[in-house]
Backbone atoms as SQL, in Angstrom:
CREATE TABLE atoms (id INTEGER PRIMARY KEY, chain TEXT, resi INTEGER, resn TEXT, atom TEXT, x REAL, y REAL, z REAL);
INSERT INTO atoms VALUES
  (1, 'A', 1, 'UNK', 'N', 82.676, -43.067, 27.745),
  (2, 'A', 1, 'UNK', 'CA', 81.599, -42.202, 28.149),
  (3, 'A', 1, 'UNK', 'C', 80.954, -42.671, 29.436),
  (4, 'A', 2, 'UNK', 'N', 81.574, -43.793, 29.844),
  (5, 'A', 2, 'UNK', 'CA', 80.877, -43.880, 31.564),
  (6, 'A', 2, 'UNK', 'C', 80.855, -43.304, 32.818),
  (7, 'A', 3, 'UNK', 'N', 82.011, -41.839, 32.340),
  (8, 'A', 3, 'UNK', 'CA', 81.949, -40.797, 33.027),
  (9, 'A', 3, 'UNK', 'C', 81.206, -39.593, 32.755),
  (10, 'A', 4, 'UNK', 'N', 79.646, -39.626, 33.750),
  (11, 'A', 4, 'UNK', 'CA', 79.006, -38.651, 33.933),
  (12, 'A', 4, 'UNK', 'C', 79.186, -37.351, 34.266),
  (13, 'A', 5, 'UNK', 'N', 80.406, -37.019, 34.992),
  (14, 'A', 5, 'UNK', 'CA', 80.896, -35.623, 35.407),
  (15, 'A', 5, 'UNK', 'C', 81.229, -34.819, 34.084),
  (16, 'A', 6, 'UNK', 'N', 82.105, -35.669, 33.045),
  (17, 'A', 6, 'UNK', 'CA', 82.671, -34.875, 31.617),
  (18, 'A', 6, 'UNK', 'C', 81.475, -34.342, 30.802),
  (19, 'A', 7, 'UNK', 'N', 80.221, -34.981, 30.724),
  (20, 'A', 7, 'UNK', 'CA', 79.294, -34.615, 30.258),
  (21, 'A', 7, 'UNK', 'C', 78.636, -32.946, 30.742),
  (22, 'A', 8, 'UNK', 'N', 78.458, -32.414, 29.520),
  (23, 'A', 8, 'UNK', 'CA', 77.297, -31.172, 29.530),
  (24, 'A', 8, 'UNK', 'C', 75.963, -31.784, 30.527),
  (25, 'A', 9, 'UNK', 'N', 75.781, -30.759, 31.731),
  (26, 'A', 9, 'UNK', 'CA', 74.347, -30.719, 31.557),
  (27, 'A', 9, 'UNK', 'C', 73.215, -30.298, 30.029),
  (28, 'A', 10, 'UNK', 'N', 72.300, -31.178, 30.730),
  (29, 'A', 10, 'UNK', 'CA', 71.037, -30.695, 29.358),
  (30, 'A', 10, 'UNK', 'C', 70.831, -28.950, 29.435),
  (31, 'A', 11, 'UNK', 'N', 70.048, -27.810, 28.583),
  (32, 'A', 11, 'UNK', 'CA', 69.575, -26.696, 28.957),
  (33, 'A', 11, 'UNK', 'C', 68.062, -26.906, 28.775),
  (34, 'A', 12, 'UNK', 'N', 67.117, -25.882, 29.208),
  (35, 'A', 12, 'UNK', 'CA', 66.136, -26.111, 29.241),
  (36, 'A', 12, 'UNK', 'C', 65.276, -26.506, 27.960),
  (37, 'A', 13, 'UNK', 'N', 66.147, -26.149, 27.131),
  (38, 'A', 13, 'UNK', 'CA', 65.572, -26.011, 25.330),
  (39, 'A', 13, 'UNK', 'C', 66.887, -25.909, 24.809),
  (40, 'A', 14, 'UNK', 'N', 66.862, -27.200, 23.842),
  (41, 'A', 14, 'UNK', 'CA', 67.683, -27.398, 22.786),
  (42, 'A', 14, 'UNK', 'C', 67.196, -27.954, 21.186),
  (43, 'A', 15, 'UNK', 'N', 67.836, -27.234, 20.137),
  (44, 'A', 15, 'UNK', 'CA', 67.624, -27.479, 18.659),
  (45, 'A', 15, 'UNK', 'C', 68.323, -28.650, 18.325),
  (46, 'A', 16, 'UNK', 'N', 68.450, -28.751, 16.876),
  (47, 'A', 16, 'UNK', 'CA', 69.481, -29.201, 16.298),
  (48, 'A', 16, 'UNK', 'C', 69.706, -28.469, 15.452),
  (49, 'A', 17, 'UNK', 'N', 69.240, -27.190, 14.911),
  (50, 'A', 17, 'UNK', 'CA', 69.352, -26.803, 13.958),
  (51, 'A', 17, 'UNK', 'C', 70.291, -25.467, 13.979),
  (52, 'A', 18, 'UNK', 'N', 71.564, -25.634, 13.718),
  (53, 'A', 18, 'UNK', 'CA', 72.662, -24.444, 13.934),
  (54, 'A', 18, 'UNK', 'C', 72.330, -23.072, 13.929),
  (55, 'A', 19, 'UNK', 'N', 71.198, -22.779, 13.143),
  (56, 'A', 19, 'UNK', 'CA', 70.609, -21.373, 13.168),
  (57, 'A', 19, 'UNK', 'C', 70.149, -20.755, 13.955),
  (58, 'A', 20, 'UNK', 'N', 69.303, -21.770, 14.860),
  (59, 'A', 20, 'UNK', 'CA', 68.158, -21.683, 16.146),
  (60, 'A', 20, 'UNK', 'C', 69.267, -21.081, 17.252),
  (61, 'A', 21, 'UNK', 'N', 68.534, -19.857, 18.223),
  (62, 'A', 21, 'UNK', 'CA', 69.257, -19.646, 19.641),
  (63, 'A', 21, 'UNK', 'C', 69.453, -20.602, 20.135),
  (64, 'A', 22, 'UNK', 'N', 68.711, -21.562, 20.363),
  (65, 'A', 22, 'UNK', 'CA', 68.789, -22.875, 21.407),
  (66, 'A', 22, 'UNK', 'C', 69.828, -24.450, 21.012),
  (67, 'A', 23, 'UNK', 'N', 70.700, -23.494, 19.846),
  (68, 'A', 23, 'UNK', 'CA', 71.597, -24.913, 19.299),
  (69, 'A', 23, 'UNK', 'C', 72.953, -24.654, 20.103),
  (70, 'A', 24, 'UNK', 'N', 73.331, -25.969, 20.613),
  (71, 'A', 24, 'UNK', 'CA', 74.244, -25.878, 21.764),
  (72, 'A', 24, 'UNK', 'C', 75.206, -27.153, 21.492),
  (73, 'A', 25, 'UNK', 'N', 76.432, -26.823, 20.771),
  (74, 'A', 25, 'UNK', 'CA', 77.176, -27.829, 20.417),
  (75, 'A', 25, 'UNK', 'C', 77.811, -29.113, 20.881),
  (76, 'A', 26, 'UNK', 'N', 77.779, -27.788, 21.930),
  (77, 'A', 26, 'UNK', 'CA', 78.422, -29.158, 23.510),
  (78, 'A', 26, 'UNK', 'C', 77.764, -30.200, 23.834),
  (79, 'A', 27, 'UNK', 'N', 76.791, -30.242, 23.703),
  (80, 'A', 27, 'UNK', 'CA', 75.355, -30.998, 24.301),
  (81, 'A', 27, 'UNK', 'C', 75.529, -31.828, 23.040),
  (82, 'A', 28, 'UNK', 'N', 75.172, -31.778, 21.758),
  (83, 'A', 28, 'UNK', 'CA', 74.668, -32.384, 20.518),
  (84, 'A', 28, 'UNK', 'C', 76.202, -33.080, 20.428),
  (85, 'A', 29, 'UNK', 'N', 77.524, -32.601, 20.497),
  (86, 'A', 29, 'UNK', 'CA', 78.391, -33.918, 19.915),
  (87, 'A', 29, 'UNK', 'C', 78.234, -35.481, 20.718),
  (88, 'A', 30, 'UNK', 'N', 77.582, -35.236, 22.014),
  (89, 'A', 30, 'UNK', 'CA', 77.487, -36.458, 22.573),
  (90, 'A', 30, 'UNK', 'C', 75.583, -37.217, 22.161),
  (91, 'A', 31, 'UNK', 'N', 76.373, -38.280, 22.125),
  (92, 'A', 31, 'UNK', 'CA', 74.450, -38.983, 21.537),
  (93, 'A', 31, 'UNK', 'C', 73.534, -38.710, 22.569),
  (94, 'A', 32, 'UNK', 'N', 72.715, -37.853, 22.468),
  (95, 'A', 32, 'UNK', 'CA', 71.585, -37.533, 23.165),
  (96, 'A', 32, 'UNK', 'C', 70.279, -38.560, 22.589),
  (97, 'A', 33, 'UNK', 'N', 69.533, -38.481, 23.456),
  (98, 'A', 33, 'UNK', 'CA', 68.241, -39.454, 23.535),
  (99, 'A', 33, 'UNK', 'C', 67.296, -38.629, 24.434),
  (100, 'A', 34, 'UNK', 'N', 65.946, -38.772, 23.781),
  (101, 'A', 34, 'UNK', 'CA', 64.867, -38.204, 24.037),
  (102, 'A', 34, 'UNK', 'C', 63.507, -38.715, 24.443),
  (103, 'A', 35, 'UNK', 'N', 62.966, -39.025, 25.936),
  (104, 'A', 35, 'UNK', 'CA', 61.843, -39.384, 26.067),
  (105, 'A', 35, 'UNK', 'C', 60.704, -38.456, 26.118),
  (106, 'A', 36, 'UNK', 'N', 59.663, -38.718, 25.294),
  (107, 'A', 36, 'UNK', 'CA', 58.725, -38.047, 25.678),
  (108, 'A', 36, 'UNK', 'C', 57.501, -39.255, 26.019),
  (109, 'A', 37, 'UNK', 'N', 57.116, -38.530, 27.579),
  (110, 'A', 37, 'UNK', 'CA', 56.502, -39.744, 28.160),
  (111, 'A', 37, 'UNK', 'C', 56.260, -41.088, 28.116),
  (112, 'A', 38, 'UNK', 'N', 57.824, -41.028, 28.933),
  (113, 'A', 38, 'UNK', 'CA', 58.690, -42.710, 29.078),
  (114, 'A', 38, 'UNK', 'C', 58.875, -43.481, 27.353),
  (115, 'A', 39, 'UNK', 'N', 58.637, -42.879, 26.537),
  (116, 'A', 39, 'UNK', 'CA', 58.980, -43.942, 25.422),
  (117, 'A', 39, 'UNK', 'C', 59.844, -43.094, 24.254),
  (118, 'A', 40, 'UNK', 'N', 61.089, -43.676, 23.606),
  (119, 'A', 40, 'UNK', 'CA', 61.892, -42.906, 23.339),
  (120, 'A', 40, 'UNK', 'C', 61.550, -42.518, 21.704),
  (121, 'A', 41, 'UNK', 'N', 62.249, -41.348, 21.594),
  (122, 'A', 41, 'UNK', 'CA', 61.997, -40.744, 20.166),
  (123, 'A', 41, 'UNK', 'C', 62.814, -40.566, 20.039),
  (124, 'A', 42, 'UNK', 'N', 63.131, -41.219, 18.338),
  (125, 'A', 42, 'UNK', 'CA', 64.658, -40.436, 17.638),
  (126, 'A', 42, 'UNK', 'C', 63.916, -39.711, 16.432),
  (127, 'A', 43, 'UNK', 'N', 62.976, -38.430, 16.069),
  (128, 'A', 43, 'UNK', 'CA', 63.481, -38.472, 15.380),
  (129, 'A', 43, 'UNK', 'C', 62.588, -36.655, 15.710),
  (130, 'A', 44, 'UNK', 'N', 63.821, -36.102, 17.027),
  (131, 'A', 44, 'UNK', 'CA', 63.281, -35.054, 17.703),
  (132, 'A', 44, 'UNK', 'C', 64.135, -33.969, 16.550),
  (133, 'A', 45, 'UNK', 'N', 63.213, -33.058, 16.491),
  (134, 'A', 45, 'UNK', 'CA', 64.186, -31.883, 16.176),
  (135, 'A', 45, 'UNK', 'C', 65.056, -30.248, 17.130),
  (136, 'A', 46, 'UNK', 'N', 63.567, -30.396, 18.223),
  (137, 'A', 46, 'UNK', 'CA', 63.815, -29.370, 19.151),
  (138, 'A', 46, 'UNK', 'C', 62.693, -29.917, 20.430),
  (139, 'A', 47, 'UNK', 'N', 63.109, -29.631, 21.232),
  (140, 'A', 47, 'UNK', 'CA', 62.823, -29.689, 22.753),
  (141, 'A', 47, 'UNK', 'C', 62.911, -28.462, 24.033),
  (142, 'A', 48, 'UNK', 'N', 61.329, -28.703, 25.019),
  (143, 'A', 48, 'UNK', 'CA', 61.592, -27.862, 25.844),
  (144, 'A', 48, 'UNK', 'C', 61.190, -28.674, 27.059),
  (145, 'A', 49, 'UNK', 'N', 62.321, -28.376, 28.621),
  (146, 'A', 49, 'UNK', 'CA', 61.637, -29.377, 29.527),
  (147, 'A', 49, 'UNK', 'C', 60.676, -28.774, 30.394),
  (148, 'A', 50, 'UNK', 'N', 60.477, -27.422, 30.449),
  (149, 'A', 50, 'UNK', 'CA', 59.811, -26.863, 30.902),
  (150, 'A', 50, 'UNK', 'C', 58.359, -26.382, 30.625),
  (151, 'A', 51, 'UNK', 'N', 58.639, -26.194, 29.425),
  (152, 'A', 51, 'UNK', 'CA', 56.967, -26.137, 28.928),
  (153, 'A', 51, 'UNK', 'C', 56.516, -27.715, 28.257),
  (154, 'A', 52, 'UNK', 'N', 57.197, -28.199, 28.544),
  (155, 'A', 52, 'UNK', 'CA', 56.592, -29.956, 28.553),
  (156, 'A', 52, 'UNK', 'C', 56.358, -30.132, 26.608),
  (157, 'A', 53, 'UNK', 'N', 57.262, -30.176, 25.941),
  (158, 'A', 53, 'UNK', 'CA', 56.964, -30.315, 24.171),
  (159, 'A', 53, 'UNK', 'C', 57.842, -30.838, 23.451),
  (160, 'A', 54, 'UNK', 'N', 57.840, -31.670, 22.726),
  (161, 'A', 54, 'UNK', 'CA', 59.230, -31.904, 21.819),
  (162, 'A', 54, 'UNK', 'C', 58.275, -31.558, 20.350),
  (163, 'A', 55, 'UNK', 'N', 59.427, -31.045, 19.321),
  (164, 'A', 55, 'UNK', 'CA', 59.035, -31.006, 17.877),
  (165, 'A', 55, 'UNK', 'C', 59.384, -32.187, 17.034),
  (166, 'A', 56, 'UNK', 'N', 58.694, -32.365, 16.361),
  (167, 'A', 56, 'UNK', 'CA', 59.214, -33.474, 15.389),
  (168, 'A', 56, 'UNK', 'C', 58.659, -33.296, 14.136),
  (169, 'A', 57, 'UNK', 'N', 59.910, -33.749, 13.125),
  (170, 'A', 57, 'UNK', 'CA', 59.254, -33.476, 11.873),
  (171, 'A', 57, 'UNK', 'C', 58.093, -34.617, 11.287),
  (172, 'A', 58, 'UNK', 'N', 57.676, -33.498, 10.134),
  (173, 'A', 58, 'UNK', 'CA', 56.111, -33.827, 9.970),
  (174, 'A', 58, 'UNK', 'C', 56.494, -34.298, 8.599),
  (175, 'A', 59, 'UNK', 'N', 56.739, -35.675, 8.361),
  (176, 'A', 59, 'UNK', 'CA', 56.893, -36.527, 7.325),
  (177, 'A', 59, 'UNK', 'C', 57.783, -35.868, 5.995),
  (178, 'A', 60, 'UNK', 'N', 57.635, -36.437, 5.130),
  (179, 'A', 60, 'UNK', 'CA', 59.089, -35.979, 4.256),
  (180, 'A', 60, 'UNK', 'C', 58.374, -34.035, 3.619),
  (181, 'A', 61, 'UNK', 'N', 57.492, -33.719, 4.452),
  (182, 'A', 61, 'UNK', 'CA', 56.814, -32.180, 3.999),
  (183, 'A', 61, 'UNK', 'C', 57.911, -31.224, 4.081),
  (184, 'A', 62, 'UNK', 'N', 58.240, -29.960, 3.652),
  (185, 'A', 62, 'UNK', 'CA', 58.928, -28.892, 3.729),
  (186, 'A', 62, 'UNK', 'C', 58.902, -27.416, 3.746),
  (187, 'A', 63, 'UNK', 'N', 59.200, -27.019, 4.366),
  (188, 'A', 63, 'UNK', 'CA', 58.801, -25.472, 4.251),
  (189, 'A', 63, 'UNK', 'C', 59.485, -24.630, 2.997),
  (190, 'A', 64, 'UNK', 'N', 58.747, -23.549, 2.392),
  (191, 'A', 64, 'UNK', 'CA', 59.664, -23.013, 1.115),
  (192, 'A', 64, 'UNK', 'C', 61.070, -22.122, 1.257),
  (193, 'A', 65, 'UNK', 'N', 61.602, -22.528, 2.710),
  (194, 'A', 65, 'UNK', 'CA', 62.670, -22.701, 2.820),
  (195, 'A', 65, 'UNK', 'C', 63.777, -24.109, 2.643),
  (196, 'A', 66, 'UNK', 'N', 63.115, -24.667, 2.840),
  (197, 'A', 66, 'UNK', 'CA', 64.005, -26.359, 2.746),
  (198, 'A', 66, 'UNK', 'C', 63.814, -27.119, 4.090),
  (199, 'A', 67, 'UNK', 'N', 63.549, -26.167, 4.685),
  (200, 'A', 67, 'UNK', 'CA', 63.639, -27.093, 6.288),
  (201, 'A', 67, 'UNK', 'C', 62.274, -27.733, 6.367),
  (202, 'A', 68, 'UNK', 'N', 62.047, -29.038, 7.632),
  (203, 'A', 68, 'UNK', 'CA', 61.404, -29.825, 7.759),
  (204, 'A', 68, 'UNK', 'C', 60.257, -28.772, 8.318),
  (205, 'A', 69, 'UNK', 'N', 59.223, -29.969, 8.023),
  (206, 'A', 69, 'UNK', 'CA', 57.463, -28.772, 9.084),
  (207, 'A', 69, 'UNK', 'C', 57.807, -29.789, 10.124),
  (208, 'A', 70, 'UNK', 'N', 57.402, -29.263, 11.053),
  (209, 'A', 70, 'UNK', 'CA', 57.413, -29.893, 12.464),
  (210, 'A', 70, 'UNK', 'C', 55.759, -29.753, 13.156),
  (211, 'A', 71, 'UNK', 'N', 55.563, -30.571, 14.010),
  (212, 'A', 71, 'UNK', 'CA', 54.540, -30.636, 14.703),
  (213, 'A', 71, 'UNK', 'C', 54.970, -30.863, 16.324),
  (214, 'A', 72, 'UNK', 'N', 54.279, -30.187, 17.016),
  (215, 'A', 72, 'UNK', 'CA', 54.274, -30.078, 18.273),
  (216, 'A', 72, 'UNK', 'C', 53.754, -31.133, 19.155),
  (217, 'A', 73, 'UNK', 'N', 54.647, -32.022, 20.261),
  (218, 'A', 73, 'UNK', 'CA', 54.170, -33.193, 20.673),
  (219, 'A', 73, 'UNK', 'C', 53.997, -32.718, 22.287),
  (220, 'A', 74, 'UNK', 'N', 52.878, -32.880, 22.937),
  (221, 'A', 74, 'UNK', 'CA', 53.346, -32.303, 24.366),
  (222, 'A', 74, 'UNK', 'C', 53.330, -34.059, 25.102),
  (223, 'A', 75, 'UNK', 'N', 53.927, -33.707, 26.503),
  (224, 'A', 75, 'UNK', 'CA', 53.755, -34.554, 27.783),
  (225, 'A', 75, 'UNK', 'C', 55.296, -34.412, 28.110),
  (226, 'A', 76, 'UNK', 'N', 55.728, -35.292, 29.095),
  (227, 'A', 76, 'UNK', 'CA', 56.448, -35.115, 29.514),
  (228, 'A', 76, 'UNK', 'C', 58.149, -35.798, 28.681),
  (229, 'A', 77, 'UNK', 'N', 58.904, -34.771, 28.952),
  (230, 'A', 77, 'UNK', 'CA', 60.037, -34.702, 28.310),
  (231, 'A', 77, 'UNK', 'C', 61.606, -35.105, 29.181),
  (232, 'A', 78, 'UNK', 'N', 61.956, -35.988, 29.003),
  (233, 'A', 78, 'UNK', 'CA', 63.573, -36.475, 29.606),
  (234, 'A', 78, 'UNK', 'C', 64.360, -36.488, 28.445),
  (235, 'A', 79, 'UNK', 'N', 65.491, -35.309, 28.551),
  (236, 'A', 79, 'UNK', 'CA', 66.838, -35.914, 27.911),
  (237, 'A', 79, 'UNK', 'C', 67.753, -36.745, 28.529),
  (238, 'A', 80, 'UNK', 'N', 68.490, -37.778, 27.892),
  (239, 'A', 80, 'UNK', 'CA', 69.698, -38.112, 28.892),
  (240, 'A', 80, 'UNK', 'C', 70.690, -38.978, 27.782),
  (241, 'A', 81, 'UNK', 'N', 71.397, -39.518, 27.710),
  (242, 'A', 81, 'UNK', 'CA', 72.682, -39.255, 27.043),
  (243, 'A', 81, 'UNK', 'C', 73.179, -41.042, 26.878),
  (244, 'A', 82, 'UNK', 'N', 72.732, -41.937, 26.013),
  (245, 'A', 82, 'UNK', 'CA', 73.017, -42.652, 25.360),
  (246, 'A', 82, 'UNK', 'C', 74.591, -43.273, 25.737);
């Protein structure tokens, strides 16, 4: 993987969650890594770099669907690729 050219660019907003418009396979098989203002987070669920936000889930809580609650983190957002 020390070739940067084979790599996906990032998109402006990406999920992880296969359902979501913004889930983009290409991007997610390679280990992505997530700063939100300079200090890293693993434990993102969705991201935007433009409106400056990452989501993250909100402790072992659930929606009465099954999926995680998320809370909204703003400042500034870098993906880049592990």
């Amino acid at each position: 993987m020390n070739d940067m050219t084979q790599l996906p660019p990032f998109p402006d907003r990406l999920s992880v969650d296969p359902r979501s418009p913004y889930y983009d396979e290409a991007v997610l098989k390679h280990d992505v890594g997530i700063r939100l203002d300079d200090k890293e987070r693993t434990n993102v669920e969705e991201y935007c770099i433009s409106e400056g936000w990452i989501k993250v889930a909100a402790g072992k809580a659930r929606d009465r669907k099954g999926n995680p609650m998320t809370i909204k983190l703003k400042g500034k957002v870098e993906p880049f690729y592990r």
